PDB file of C-alpha atoms in Angstrom:
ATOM      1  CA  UNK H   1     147.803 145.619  23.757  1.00 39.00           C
ATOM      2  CA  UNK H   2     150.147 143.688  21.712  1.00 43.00           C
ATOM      3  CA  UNK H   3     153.530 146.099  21.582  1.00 49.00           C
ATOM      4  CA  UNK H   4     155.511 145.898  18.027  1.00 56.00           C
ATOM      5  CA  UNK H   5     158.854 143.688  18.005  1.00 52.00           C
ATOM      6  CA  UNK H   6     161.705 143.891  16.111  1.00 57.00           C
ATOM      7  CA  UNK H   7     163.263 140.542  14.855  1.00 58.00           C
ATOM      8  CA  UNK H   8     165.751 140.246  17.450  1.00 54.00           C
ATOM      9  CA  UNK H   9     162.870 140.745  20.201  1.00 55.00           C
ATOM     10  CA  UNK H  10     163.172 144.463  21.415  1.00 60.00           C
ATOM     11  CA  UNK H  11     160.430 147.003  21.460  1.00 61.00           C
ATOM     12  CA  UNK H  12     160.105 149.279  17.979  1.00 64.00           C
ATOM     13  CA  UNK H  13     161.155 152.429  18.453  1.00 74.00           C
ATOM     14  CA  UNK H  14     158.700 154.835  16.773  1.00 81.00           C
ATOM     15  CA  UNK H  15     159.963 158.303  17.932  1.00 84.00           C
ATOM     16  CA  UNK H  16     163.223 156.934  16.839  1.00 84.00           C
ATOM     17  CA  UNK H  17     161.707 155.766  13.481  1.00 86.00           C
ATOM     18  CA  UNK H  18     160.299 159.020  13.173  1.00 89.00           C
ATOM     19  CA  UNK H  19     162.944 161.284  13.537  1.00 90.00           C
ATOM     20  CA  UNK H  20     165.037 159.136  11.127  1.00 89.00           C
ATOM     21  CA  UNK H  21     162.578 159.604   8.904  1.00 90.00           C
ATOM     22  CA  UNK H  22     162.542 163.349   9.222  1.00 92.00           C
ATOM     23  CA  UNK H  23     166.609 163.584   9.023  1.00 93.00           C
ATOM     24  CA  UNK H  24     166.419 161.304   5.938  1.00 90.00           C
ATOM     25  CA  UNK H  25     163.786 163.546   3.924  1.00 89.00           C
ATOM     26  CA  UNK H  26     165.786 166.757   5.502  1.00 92.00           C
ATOM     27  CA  UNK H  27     169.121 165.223   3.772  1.00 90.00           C
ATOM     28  CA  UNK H  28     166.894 164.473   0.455  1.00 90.00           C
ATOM     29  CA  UNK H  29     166.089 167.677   0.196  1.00 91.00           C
ATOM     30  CA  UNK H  30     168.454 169.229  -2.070  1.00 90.00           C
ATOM     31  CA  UNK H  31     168.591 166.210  -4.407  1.00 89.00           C
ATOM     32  CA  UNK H  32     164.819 166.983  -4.601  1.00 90.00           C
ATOM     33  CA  UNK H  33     165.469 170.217  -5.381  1.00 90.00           C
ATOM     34  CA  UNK H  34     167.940 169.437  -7.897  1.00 89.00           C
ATOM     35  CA  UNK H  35     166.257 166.919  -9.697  1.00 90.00           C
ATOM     36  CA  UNK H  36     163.056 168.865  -9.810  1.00 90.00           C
ATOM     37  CA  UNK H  37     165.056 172.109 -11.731  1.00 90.00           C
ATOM     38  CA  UNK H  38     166.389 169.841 -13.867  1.00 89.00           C
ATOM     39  CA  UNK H  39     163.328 168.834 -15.715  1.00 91.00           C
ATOM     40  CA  UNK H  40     162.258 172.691 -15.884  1.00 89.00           C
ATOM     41  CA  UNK H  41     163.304 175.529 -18.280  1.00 89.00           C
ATOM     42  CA  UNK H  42     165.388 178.207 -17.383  1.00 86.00           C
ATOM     43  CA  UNK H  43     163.112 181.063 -17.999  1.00 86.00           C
ATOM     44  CA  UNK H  44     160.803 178.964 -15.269  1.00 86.00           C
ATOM     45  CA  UNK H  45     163.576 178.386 -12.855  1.00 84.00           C
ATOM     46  CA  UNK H  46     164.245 181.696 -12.777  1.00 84.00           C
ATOM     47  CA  UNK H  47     160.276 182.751 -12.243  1.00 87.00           C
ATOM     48  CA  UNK H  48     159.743 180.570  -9.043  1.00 85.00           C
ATOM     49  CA  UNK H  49     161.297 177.970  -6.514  1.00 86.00           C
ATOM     50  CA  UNK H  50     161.708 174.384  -7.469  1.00 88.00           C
ATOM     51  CA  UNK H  51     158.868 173.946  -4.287  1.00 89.00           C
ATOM     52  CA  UNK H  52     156.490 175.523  -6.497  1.00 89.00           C
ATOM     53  CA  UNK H  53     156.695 173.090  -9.603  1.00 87.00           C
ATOM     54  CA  UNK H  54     156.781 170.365  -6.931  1.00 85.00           C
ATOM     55  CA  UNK H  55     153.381 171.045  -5.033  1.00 86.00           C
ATOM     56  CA  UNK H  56     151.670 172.568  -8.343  1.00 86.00           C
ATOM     57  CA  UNK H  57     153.004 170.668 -11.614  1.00 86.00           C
ATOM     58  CA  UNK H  58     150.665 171.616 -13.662  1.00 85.00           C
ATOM     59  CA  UNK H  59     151.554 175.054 -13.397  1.00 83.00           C
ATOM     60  CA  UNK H  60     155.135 174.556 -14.212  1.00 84.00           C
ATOM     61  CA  UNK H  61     156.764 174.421 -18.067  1.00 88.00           C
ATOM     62  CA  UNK H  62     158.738 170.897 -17.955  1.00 90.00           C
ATOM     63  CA  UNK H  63     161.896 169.924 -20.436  1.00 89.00           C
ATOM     64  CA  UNK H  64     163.804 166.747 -20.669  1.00 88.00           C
ATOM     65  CA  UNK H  65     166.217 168.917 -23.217  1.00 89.00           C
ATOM     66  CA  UNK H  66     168.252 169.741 -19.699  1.00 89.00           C
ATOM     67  CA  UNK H  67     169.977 166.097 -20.012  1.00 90.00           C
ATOM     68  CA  UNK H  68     170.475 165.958 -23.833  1.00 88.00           C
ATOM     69  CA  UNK H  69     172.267 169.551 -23.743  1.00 86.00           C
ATOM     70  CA  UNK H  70     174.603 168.402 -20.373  1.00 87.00           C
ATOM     71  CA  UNK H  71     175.466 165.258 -22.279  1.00 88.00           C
ATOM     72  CA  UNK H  72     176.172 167.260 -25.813  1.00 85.00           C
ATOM     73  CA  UNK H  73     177.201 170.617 -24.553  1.00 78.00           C
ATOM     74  CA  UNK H  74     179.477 168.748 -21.755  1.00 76.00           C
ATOM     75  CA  UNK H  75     180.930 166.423 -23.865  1.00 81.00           C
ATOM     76  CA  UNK H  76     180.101 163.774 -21.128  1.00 85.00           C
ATOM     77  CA  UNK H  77     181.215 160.473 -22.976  1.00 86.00           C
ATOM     78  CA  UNK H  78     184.673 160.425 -22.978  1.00 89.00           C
ATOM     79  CA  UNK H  79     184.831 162.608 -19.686  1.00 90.00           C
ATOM     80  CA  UNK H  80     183.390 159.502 -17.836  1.00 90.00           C
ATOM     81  CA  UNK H  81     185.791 157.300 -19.119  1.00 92.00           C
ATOM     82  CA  UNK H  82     188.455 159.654 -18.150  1.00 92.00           C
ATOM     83  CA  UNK H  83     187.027 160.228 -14.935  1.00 93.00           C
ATOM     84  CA  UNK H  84     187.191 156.380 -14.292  1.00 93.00           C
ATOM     85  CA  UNK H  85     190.634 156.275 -14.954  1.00 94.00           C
ATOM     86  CA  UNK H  86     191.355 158.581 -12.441  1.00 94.00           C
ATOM     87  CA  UNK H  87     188.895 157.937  -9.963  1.00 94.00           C
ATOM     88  CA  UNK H  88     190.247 153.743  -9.730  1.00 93.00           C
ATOM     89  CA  UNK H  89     193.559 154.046  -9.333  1.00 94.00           C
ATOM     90  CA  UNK H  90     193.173 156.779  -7.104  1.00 93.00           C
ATOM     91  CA  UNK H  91     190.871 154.568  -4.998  1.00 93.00           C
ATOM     92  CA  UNK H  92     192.609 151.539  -5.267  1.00 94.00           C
ATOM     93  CA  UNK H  93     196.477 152.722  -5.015  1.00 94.00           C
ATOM     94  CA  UNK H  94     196.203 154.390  -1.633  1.00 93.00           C
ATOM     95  CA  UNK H  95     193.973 151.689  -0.072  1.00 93.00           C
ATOM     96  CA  UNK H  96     197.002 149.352  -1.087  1.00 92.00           C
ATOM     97  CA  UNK H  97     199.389 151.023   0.362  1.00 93.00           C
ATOM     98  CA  UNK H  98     197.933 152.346   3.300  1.00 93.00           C
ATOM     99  CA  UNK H  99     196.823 148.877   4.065  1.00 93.00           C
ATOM    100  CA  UNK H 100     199.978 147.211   4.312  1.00 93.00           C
ATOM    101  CA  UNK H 101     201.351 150.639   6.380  1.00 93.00           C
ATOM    102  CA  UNK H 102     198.565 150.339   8.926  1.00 93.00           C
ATOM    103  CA  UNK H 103     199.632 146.310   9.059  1.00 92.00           C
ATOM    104  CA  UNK H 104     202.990 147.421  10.262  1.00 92.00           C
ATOM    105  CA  UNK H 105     201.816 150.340  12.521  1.00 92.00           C
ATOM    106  CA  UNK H 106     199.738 147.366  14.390  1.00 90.00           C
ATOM    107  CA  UNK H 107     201.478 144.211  14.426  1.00 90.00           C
ATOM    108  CA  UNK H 108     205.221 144.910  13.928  1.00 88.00           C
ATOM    109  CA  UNK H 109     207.906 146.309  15.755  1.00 88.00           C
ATOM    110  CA  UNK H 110     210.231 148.865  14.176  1.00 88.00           C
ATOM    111  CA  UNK H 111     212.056 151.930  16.000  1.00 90.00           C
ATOM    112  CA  UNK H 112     210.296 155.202  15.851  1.00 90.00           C
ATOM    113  CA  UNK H 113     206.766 153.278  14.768  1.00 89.00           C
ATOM    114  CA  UNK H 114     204.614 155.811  17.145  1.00 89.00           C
ATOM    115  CA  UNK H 115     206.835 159.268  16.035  1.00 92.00           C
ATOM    116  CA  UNK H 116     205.827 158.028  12.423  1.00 92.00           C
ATOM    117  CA  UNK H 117     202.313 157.355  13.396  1.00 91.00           C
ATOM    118  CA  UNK H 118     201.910 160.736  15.220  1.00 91.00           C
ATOM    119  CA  UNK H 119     204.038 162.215  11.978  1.00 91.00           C
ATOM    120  CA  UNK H 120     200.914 161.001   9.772  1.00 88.00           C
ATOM    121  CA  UNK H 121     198.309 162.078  11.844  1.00 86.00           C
ATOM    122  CA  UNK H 122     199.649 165.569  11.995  1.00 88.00           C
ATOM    123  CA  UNK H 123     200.308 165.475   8.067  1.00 85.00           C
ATOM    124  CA  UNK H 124     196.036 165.087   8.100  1.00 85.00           C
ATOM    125  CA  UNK H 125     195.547 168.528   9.038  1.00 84.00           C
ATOM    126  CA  UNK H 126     197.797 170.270   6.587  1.00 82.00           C
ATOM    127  CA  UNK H 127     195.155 171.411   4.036  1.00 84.00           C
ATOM    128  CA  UNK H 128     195.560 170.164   0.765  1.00 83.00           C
ATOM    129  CA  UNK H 129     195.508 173.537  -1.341  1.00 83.00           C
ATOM    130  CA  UNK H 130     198.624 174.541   0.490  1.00 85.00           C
ATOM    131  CA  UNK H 131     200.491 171.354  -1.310  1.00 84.00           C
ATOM    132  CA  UNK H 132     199.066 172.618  -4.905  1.00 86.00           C
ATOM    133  CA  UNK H 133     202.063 174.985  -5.635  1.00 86.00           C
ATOM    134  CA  UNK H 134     204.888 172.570  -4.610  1.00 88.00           C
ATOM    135  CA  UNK H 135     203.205 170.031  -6.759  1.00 89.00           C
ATOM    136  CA  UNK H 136     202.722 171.701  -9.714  1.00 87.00           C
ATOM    137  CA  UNK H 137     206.777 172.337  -9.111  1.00 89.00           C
ATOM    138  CA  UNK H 138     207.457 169.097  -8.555  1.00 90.00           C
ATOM    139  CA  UNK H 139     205.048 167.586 -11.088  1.00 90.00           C
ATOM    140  CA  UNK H 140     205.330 170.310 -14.075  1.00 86.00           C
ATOM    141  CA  UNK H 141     208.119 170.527 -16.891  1.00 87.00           C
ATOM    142  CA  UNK H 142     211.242 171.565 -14.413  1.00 86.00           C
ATOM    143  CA  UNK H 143     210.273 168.866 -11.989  1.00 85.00           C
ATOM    144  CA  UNK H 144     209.482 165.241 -13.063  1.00 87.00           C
ATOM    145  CA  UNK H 145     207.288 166.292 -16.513  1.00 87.00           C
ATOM    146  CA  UNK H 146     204.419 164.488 -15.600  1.00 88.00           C
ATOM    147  CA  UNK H 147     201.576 167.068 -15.149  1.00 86.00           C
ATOM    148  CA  UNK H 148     198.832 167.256 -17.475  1.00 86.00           C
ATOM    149  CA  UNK H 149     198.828 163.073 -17.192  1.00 90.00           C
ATOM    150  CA  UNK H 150     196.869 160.726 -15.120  1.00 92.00           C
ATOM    151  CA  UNK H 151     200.174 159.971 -12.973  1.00 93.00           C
ATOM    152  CA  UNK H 152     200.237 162.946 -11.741  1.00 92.00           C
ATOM    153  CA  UNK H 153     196.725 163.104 -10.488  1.00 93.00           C
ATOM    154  CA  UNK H 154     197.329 159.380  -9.147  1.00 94.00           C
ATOM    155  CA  UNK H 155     200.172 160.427  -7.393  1.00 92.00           C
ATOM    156  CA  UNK H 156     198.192 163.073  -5.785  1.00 92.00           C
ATOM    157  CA  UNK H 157     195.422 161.709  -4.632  1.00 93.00           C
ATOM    158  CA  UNK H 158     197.269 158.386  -3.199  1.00 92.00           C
ATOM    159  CA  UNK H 159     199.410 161.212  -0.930  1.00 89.00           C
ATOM    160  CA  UNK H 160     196.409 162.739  -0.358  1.00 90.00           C
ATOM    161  CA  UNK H 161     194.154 159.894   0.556  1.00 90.00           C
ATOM    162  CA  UNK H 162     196.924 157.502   2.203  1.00 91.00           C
ATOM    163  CA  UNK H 163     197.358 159.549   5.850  1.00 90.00           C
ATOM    164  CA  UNK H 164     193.703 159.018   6.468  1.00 90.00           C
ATOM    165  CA  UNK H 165     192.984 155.372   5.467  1.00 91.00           C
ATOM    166  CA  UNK H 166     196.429 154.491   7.301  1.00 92.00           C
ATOM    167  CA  UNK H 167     194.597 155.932  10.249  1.00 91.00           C
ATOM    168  CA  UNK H 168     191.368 155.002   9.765  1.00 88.00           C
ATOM    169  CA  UNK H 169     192.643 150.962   8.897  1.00 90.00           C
ATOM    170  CA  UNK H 170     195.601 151.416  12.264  1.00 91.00           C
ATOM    171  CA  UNK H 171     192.529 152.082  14.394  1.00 88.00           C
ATOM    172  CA  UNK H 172     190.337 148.958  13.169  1.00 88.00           C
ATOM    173  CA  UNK H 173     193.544 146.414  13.043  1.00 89.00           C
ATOM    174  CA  UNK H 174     193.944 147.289  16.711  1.00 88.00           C
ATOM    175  CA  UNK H 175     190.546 146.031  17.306  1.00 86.00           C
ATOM    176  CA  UNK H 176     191.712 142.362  15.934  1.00 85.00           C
ATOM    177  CA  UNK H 177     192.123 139.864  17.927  1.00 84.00           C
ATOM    178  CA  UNK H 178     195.863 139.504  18.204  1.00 84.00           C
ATOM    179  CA  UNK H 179     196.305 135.838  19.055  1.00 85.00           C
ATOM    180  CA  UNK H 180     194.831 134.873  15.867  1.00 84.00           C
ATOM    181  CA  UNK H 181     198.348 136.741  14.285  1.00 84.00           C
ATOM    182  CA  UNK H 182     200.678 135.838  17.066  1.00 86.00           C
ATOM    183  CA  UNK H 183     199.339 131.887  16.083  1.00 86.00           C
ATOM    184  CA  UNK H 184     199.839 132.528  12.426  1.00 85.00           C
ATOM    185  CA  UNK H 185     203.641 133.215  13.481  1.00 86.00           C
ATOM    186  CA  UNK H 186     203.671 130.412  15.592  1.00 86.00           C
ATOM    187  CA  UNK H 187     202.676 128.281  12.507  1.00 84.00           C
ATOM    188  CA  UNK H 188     205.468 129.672  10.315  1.00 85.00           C
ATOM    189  CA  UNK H 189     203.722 132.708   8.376  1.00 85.00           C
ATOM    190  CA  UNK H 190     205.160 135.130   6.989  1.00 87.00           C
ATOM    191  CA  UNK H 191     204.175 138.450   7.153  1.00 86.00           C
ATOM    192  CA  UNK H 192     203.062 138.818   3.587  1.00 88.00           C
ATOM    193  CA  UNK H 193     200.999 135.372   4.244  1.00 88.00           C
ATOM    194  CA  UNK H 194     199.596 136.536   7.562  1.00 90.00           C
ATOM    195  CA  UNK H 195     198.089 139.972   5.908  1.00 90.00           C
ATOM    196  CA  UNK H 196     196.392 138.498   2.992  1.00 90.00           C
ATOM    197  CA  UNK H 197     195.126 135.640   4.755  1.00 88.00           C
ATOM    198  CA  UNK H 198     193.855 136.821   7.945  1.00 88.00           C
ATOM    199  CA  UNK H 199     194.241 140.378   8.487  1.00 90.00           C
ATOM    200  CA  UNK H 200     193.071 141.579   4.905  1.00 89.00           C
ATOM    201  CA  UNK H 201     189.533 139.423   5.213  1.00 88.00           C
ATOM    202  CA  UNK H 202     188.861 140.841   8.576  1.00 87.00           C
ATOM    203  CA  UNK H 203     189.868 144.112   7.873  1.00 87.00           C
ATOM    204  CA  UNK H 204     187.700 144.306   4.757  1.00 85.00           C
ATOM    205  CA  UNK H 205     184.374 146.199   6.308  1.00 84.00           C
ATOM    206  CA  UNK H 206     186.997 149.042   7.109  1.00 86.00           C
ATOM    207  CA  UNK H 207     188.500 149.126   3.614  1.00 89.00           C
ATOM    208  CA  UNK H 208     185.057 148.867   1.934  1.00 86.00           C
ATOM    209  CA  UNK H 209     184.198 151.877   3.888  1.00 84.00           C
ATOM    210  CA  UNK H 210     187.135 153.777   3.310  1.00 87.00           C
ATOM    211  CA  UNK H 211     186.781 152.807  -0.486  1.00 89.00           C
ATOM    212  CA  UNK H 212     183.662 153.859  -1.130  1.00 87.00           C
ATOM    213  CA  UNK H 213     184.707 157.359   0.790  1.00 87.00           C
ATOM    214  CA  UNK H 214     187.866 157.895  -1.528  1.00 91.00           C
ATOM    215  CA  UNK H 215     186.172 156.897  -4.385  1.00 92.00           C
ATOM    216  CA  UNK H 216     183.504 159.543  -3.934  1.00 90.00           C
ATOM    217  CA  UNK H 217     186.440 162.073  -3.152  1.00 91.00           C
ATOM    218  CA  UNK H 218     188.300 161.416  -6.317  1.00 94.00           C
ATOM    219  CA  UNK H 219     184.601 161.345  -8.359  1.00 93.00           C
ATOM    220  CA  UNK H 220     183.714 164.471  -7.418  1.00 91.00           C
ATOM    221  CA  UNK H 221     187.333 166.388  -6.866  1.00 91.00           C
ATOM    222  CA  UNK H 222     187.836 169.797  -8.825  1.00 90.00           C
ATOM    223  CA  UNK H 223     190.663 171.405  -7.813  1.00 90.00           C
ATOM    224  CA  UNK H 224     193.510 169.060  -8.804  1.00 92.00           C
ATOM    225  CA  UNK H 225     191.737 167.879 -11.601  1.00 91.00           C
ATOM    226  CA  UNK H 226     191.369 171.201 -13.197  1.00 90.00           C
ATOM    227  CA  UNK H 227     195.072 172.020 -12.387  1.00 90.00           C
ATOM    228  CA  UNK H 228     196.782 168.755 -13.097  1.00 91.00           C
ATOM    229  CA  UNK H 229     195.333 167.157 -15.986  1.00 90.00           C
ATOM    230  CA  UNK H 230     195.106 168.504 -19.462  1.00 88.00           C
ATOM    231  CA  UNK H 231     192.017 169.501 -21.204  1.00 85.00           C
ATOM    232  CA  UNK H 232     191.342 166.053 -23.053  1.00 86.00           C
ATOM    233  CA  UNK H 233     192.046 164.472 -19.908  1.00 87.00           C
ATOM    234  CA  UNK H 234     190.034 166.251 -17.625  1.00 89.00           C
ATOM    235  CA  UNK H 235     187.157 164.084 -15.544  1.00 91.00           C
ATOM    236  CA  UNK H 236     183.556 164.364 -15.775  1.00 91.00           C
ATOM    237  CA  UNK H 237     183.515 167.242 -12.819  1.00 91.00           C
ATOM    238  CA  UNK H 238     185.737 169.883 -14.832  1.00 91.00           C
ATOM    239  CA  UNK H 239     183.793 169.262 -17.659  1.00 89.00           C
ATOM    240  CA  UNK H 240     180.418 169.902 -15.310  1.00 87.00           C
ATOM    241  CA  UNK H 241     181.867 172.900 -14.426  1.00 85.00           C
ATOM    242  CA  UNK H 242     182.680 174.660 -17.678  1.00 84.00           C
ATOM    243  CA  UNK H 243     178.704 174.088 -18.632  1.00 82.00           C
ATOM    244  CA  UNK H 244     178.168 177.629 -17.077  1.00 76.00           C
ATOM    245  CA  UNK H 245     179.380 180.681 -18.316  1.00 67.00           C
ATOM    246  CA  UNK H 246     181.061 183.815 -17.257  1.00 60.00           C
ATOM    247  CA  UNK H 247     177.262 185.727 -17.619  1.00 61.00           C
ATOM    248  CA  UNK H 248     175.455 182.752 -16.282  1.00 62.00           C
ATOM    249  CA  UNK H 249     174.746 180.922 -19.105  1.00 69.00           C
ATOM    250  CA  UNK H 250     174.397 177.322 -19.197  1.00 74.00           C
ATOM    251  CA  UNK H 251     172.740 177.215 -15.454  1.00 77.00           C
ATOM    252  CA  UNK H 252     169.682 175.578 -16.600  1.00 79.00           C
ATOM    253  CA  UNK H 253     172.318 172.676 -17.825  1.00 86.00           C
ATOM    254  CA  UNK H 254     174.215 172.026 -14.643  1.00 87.00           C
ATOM    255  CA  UNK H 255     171.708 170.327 -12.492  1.00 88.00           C
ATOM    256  CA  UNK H 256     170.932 167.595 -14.978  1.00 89.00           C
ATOM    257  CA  UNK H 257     174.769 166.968 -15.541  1.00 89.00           C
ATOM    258  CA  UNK H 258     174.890 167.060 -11.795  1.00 89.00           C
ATOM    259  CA  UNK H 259     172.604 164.163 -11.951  1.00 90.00           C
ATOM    260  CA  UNK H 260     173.785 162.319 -14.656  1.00 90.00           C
ATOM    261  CA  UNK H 261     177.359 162.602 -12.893  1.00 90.00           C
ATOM    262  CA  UNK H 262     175.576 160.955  -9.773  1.00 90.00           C
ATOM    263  CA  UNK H 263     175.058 157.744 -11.481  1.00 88.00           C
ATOM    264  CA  UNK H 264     178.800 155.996 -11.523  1.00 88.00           C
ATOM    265  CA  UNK H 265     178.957 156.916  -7.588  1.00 88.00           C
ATOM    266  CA  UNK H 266     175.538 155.267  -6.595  1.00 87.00           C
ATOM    267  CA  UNK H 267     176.275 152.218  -8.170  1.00 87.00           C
ATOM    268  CA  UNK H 268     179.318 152.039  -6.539  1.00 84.00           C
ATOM    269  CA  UNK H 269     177.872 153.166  -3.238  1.00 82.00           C
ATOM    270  CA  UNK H 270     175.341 150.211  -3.658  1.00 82.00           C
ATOM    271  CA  UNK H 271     177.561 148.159  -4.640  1.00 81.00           C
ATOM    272  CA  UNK H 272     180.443 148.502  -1.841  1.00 76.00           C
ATOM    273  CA  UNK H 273     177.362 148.508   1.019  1.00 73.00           C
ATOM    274  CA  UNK H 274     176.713 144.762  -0.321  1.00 69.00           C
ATOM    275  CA  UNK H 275     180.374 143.930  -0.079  1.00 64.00           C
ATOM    276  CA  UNK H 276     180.768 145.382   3.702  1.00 60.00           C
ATOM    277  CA  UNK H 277     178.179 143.793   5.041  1.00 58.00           C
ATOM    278  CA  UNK H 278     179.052 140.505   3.190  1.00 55.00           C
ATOM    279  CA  UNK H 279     182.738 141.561   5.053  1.00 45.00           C
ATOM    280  CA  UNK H 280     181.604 141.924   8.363  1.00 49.00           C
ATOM    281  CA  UNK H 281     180.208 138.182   8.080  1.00 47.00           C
ATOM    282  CA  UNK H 282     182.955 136.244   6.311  1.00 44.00           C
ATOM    283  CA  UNK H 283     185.326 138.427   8.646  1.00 43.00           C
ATOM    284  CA  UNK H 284     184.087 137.294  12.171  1.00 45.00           C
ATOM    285  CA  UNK H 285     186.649 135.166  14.062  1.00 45.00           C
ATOM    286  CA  UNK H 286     184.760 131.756  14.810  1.00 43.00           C
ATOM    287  CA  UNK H 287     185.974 129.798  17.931  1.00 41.00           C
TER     288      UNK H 287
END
């Protein structure tokens, strides 16, 4: 009997195959779920499960008037465009920044460098909501006037985001091979030179991953969008969230503006999984 091969040669795995495939459907689940409900009515959501619809559609009372009302009722248009506003700078700032601070953490010498590092670390598991008060101090009309703009929620999400990617980015530039930085010194490099032509290209499945995780974290954020930015500047999640009422109302609305919300983040998802894996090629040190 002829066994199954993968391309590099070794036996195909199909207990392993199988429970990925399980775990995968298992994590699919409550899109399923969602998506289903959101072609239904809400007098038939509220009758039965979204299972039921599912295994007996016939049965069930479809609408497509879910997504019209999200878009209308939500006022979705210019909440995307805010939300991009928000959602790049606050991906791209604290990538920046924590890029060129994990650089330094790894390949240069400065006093203190591990109290600072261990100083960051410990900054990661400060929650977040604790900070809120302070910053709305800091940020509001006694502090530097800036809250209710899209500085403010910049600001916040680069402090926010940077302790993590410095760590995440420090642990992967310690992985680099360091003679190919100790010959860029020998050749006359600067710093500046020896980041954005070596360490930056190499580095770049690690900062596609971490952008694609901040991004989604500044898509999807609530809290400091709701208390930071003002109402015509408020993202596409705020605006998700006021679809339902006080009594309920509006419930049959949120899982299609769930779903249309999901769209931006996939692409860029997609998108950023090209780009790492083109990253781990064109970043491979060749002898």
């Amino acid at each position: 009997m002829t066994r199954s091969l993968m391309r590099d040669g070794r036996p195909r795995s199909y207990v392993a195959i199988t429970v990925m495939f399980l775990l995968a459907l298992l994590w699919c689940i409550p899109t399923i779920g969602v998506l289903v409900t959101s072609f239904r009515t809400r007098d038939d959501a509220l009758q039965s499960g979204w299972w039921t619809a599912l295994f007996n559609p016939a049965g069930a009372d479809w609408t497509t008037s879910n997504y019209g009302g999200a878009w209308t009722g939500a006022d979705m248009g210019p909440a995307f465009l805010n939300t991009i506003v928000v959602a790049v700078p606050g991906t791209v700032i604290p990538i920046m920044f924590a890029a060129f601070a994990a650089y330094a953490f790894t390949f240069m010498k400065f006093p203190f460098k591990e109290f600072f590092f261990l100083l960051i670390i410990a900054v990661m598991v400060v929650p977040i909501q604790v900070g809120f008060q302070p910053m709305l101090n800091l940020l509001g009309p006694n502090g530097l006037g800036v809250s209710g703009q899209y500085i403010a929620v910049w600001l916040l999400h680069t402090g926010f985001g940077m302790p993590l990617c410095i760590y995440t980015l420090r642990n992967y530039m310690s992985t680099l091979p360091t003679s190919v930085v100790e010959s860029a010194k020998v050749d006359g490099c600067s710093h500046y030179q020896t980041f954005w032509r070596l360490v930056a290209p190499m580095s770049a499945p690690a900062i596609a991953a971490f952008a694609t995780l901040q991004f989604l974290w500044v898509w999807n954020d609530l809290l400091i969008a709701k208390l930071f930015l003002k109402q015509e500047n408020t993202t596409v999640i705020v605006k998700l969230q006021q679809l339902l009422g006080t009594q309920g109302q509006g419930q049959e609305l949120l899982t299609a503006g769930a779903l249309i919300t999901m769209i931006v983040p996939l692409i860029v998802f997609v998108s950023l999984q090209q780009f790492m894996v083109r990253g781990m090629t064109s970043g491979a040190v060749k002898g």
